[in-house]
Coordinates of C-alpha atoms in Angstrom, one line a residue:
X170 CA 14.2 71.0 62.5
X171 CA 12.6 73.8 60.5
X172 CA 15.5 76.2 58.4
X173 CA 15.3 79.3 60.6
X174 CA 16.0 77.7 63.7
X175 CA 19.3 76.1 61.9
X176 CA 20.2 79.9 60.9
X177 CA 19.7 81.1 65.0
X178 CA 22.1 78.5 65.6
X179 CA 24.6 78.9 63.2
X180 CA 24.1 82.7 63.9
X181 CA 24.4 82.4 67.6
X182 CA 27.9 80.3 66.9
X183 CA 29.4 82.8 64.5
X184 CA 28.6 85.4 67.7
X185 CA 30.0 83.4 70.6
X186 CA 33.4 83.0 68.2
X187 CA 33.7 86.6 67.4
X188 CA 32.9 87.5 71.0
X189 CA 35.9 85.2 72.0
X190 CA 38.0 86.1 69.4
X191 CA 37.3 89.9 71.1
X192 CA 37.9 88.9 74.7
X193 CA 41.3 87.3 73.8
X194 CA 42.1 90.7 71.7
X195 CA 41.5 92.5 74.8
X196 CA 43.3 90.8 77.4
X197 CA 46.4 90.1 75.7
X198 CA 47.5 92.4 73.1
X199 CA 46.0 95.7 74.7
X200 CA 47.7 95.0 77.7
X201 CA 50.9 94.6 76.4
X202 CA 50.5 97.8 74.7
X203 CA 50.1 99.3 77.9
X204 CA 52.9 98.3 79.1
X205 CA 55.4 99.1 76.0
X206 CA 53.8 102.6 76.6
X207 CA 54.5 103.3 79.9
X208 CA 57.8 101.4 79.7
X209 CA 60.6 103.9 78.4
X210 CA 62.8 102.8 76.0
X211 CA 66.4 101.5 77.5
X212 CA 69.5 101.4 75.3
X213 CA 71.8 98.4 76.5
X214 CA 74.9 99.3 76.5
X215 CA 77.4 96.0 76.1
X216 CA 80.2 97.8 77.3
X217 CA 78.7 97.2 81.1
X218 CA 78.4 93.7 81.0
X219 CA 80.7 91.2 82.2
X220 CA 81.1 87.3 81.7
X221 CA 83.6 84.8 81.4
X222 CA 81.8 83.1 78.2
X223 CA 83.5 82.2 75.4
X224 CA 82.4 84.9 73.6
X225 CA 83.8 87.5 75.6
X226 CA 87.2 86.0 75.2
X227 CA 87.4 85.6 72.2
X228 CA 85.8 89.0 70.4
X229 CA 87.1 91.6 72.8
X230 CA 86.7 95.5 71.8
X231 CA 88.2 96.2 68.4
X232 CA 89.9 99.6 69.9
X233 CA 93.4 98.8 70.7
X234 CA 93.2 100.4 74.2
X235 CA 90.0 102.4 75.8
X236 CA 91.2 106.1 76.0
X237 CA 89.3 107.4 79.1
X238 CA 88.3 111.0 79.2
X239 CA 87.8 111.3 82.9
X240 CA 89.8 115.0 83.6
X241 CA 90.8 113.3 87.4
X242 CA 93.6 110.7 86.1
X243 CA 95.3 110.5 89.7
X244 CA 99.4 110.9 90.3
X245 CA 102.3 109.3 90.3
X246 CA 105.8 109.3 92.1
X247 CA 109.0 108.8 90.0
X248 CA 112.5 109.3 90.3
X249 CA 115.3 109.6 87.2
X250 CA 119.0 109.2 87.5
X251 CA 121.6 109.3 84.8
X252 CA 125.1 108.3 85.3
X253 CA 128.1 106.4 83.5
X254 CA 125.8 106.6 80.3
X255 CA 122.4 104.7 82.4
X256 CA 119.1 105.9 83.0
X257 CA 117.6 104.7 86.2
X258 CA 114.1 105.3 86.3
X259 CA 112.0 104.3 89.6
X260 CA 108.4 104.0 89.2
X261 CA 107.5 104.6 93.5
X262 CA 104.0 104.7 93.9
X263 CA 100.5 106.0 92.2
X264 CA 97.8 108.0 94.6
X265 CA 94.1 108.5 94.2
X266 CA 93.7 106.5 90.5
X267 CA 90.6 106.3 88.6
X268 CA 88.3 103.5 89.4
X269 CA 87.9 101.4 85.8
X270 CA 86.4 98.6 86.8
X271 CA 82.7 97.5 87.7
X272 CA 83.5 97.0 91.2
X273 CA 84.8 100.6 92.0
X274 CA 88.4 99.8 92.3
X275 CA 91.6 98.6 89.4
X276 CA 94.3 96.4 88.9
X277 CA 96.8 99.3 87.8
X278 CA 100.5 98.7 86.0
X279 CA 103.4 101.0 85.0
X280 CA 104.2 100.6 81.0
X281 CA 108.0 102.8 80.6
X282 CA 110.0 103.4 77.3
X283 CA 111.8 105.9 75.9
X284 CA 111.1 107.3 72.5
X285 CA 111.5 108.2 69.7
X286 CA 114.0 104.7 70.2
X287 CA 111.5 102.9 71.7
X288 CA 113.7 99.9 71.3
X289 CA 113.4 98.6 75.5
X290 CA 109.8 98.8 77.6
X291 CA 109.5 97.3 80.7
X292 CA 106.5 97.4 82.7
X293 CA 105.8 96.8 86.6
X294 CA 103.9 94.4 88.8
X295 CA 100.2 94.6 88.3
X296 CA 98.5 95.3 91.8
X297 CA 94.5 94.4 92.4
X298 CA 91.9 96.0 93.0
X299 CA 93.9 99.5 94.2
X300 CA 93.9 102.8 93.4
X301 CA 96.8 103.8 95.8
X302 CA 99.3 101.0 94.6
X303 CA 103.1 101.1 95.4
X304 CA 105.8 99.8 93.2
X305 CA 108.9 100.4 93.9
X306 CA 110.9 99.0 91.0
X307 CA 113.7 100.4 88.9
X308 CA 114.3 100.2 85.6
X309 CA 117.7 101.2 83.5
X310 CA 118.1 102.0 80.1
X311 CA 121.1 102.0 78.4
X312 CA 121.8 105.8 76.4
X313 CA 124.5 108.0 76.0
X314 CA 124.5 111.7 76.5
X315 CA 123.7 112.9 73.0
X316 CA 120.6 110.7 72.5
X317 CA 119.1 111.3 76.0
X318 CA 119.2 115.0 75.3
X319 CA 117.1 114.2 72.0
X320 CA 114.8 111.2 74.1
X321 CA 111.2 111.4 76.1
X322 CA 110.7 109.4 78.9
X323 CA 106.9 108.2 78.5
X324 CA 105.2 106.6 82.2
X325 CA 101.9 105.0 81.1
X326 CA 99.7 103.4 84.0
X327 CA 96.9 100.9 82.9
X328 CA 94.3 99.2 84.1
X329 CA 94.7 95.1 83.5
X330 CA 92.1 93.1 82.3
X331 CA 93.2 89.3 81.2
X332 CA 89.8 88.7 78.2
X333 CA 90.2 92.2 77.1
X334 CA 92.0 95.5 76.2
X335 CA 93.9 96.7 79.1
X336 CA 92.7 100.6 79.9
X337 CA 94.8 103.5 79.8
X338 CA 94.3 105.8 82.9
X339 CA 96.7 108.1 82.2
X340 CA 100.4 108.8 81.3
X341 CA 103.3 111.4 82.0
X342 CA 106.2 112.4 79.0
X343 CA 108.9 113.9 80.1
X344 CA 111.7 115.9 78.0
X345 CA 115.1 114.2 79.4
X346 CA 117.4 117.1 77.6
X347 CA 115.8 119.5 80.1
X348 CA 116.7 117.7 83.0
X349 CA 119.0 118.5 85.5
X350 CA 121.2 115.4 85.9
X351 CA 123.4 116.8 88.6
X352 CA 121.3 115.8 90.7
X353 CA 118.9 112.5 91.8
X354 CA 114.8 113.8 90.4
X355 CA 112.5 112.6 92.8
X356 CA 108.5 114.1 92.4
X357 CA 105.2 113.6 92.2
X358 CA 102.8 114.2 88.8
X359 CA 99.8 114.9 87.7
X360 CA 98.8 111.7 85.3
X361 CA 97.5 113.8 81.8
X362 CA 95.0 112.4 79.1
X363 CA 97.8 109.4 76.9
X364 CA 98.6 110.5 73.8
X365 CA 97.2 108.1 70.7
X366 CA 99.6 109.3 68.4
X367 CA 102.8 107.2 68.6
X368 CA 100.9 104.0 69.0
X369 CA 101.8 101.8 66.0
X370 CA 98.7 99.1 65.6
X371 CA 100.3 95.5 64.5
X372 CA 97.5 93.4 66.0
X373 CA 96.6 91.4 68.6
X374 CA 96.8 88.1 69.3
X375 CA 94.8 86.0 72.2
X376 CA 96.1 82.7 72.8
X377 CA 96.1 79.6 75.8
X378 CA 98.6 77.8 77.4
X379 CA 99.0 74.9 79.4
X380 CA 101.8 72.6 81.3
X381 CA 101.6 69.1 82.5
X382 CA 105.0 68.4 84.4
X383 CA 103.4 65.0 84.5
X384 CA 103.7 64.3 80.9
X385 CA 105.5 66.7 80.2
X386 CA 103.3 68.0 77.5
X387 CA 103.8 71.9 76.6
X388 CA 100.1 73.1 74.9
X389 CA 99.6 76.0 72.9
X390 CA 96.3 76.7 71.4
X391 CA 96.3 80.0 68.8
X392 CA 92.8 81.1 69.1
X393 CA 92.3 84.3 67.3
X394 CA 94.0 87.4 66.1
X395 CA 92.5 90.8 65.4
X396 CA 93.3 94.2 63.9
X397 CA 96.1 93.0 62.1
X398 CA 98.3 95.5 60.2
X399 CA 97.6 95.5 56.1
X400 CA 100.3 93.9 54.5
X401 CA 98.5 93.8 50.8
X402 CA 97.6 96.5 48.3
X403 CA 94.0 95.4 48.3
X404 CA 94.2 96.2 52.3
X405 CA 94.5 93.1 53.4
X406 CA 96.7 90.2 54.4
X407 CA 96.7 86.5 53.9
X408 CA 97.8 85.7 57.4
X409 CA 99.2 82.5 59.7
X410 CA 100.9 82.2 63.0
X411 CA 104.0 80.6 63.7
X412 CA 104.6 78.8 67.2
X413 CA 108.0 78.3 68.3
X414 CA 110.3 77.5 71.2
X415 CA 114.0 78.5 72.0
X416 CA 116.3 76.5 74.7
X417 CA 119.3 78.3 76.1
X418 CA 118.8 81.3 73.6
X419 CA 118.8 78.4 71.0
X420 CA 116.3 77.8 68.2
X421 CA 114.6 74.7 68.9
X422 CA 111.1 73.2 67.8
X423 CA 108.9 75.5 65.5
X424 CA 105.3 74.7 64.4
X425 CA 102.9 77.0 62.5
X426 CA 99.2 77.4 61.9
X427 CA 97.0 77.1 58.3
X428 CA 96.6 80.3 56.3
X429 CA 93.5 82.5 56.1
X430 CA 93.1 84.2 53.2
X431 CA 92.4 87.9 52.4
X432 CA 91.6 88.9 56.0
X433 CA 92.7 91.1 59.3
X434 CA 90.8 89.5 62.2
X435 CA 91.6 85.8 61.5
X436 CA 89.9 83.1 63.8
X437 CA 92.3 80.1 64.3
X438 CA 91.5 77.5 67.4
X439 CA 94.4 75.7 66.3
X440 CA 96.6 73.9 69.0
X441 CA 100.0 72.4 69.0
X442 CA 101.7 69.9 71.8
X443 CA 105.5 70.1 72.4
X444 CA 107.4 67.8 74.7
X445 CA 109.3 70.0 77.2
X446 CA 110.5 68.3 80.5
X447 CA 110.1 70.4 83.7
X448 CA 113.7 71.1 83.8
X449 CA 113.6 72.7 80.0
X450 CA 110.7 74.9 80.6
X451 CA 112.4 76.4 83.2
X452 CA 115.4 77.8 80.5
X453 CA 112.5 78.1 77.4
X454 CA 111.3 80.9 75.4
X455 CA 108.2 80.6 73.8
X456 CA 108.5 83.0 70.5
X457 CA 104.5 83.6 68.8
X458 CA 104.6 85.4 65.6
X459 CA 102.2 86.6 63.1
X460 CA 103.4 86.7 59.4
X461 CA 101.5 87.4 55.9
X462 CA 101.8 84.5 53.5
X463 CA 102.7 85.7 49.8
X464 CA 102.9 83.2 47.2
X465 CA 105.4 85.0 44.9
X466 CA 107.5 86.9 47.1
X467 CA 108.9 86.3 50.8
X468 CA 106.5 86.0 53.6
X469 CA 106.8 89.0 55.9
X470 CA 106.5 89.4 59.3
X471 CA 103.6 91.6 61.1
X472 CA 104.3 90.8 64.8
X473 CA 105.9 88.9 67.2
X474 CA 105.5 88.6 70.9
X475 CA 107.8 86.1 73.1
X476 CA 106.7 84.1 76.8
X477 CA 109.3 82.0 79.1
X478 CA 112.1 82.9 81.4
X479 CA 113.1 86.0 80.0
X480 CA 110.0 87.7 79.6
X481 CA 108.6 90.9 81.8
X482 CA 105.2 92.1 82.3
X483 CA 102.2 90.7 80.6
X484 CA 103.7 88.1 79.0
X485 CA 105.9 87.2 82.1
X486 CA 102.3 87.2 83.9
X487 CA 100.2 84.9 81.7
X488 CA 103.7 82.6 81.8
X489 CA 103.9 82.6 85.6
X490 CA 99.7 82.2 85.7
X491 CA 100.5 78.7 83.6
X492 CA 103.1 77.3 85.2
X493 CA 101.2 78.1 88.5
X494 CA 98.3 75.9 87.3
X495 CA 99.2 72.8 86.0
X496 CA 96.8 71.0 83.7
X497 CA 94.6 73.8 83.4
X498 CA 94.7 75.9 80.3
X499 CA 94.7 79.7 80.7
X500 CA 94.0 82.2 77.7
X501 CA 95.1 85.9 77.7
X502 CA 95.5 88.8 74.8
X503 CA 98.5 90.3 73.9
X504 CA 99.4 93.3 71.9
X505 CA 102.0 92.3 69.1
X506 CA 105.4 93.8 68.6
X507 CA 107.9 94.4 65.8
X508 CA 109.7 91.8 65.1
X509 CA 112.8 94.5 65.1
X510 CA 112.1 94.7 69.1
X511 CA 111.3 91.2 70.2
X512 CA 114.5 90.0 68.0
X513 CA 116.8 92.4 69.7
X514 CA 115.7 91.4 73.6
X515 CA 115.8 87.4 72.5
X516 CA 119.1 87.4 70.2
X517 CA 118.3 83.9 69.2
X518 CA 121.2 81.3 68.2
X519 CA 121.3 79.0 65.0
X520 CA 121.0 76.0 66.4
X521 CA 122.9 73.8 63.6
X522 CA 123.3 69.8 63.9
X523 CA 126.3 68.2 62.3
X524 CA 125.4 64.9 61.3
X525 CA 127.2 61.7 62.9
X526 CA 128.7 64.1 65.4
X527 CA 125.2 64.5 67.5
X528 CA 127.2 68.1 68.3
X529 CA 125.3 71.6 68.4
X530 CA 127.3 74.7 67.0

């Protein structure tokens, strides 16, 4: 075959490659372009989606409640009597609420204290998916005349949300020495924007449970704890968790987790299995604090948060949601407390064995 026709040929190759190499340019990557362009460019927004993956549960929203900013908060209908040193306040019923969740509707609660001795808060029922929800509970507070003239009676309503920060639709504050107390105060309120000023951030803590009257096996899993108040000068805190249970206001079994060092938002998945026949867990307390381990000096508490038979709202919820489903575990958050408050509600016994007697005193 003479050279030149070995040239067209290798020429004619070259040219049905490049003319490929063209076509699949064109057909592919220009198109694409075409469509980024007359695409317009979305910002996802994570705060809309919802899931029940693991994820979700355990990295909730570092904020310790969503403050909304909607100006139509909705209103609510209280009542206040004071007599023979007692503050009765009735939480009656909440009209035309914001809706907070994705389906256009909420699961709203009553949070009530009194400050600045916010030493007592007890919260309502939580009622789904309402935004007209009646209560009808009391709650009394123990205050003589001198301090409730100094006192603020705060009414929060939230929305509840078991894998995440509960929201905040609104609050009322009310100045009990400008009361008239010769009388029963019965009225409806406008909910205003909550205040963020009082709120003291310890941490939270998100945890599971689970009972097996079968075996009567008591599980406790600490998963993960988050926004934790800085106990160290470097702003920090070396923290672990400590799991324990209380029979008949009695100290009983205690266990605790490892330490993490030199963080806030410690990540645990640590679980611990107590014996506790059916009978017992119907007298227990399970007490769940958070402390900061210091190697020279004593360990100090950052929060605490108690379960069981003698607990109210959230924590009386995720304890009735166990006991309600056996052998299944079920995980909630929980806001910590002081150890100040949580000790004065409990007021825990010694429980002190004598040997050889088998006796309790």
């Amino acid at each position: 075959m003479p050279r030149w026709a070995i040239y067209t040929i290798f020429a004619v190759i070259v040219l049905l490659f490049l003319v490929c190499i063209i076509w699949v340019f064109e057909k592919y990557c220009c198109k694409s372009k075409k469509k980024r362009k007359n695409k317009p460019d979305h910002q996802i927004n994570l705060q809309g989606v919802t899931g029940s993956t693991t994820t979700s549960l355990v990295q909730p929203a570092s904020d310790d409640a969503n403050y909304g900013s909607a100006k139509n908060r909705g209103r609510l209908l209280y009542s206040l009597e004071y007599k023979a040193q007692e503050l009765t306040v009735g939480i009656k019923q909440a009209v035309a609420l914001p809706a907070m969740d994705l389906g256009g509707t909420s699961d709203p609660y009553v949070k009530v204290y009194i400050t600045p001795n916010k030493s007592k808060t007890f919260e309502t029922k939580v009622y789904r998916k309402t935004l007209n929800p009646v209560f009808n509970e009391h709650f009394t507070f123990e205050i003589d005349k001198a301090e409730l003239n100094e006192s603020t009676i705060v009414m929060k309503v939230f929305d509840f949300d078991r894998f995440s920060k509960h929201d905040i639709i609104g609050e009322l504050r009310l100045q009990l020495g400008t009361i008239d107390w010769n009388h029963v105060i019965e009225e409806w309120k406008n909910l205003s924007e909550p205040s963020k000023s009082e709120d003291i951030i310890l941490g939270e803590i998100c945890f599971s449970l689970r009972y097996i009257p079968t075996t009567s096996k008591l599980t406790v899993v600490i998963l993960e704890v988050k926004n934790l108040k800085n106990m160290d000068l470097r702003g920090s805190s070396d923290p672990y968790v400590k799991v324990q249970l209380a029979l008949d206001k009695k100290k009983w079994k205690r266990k605790k987790t490892s330490v993490k060092k030199c963080t806030i938002n410690p990540y645990f998945n640590e679980s611990f299995t107590f014996v506790v026949s059916f009978e017992q867990i119907q007298r227990l307390q399970l007490v769940i604090s958070v402390w900061d381990h210091d190697k020279f000096s004593r360990n100090d508490a950052i929060g605490k948060i108690f379960l069981g038979c003698d607990a109210t709202g959230n924590q009386q919820r995720h304890w009735e949601d166990m006991l309600s489903n056996p052998r299944k575990p079920v995980a909630q958050w929980h806001n910590l407390f002081s150890s100040e408050q949580v000790d004065s509600i409990l007021k825990l016994k010694h429980s002190v064995r004598i040997p050889f007697i088998n006796k309790n005193f």
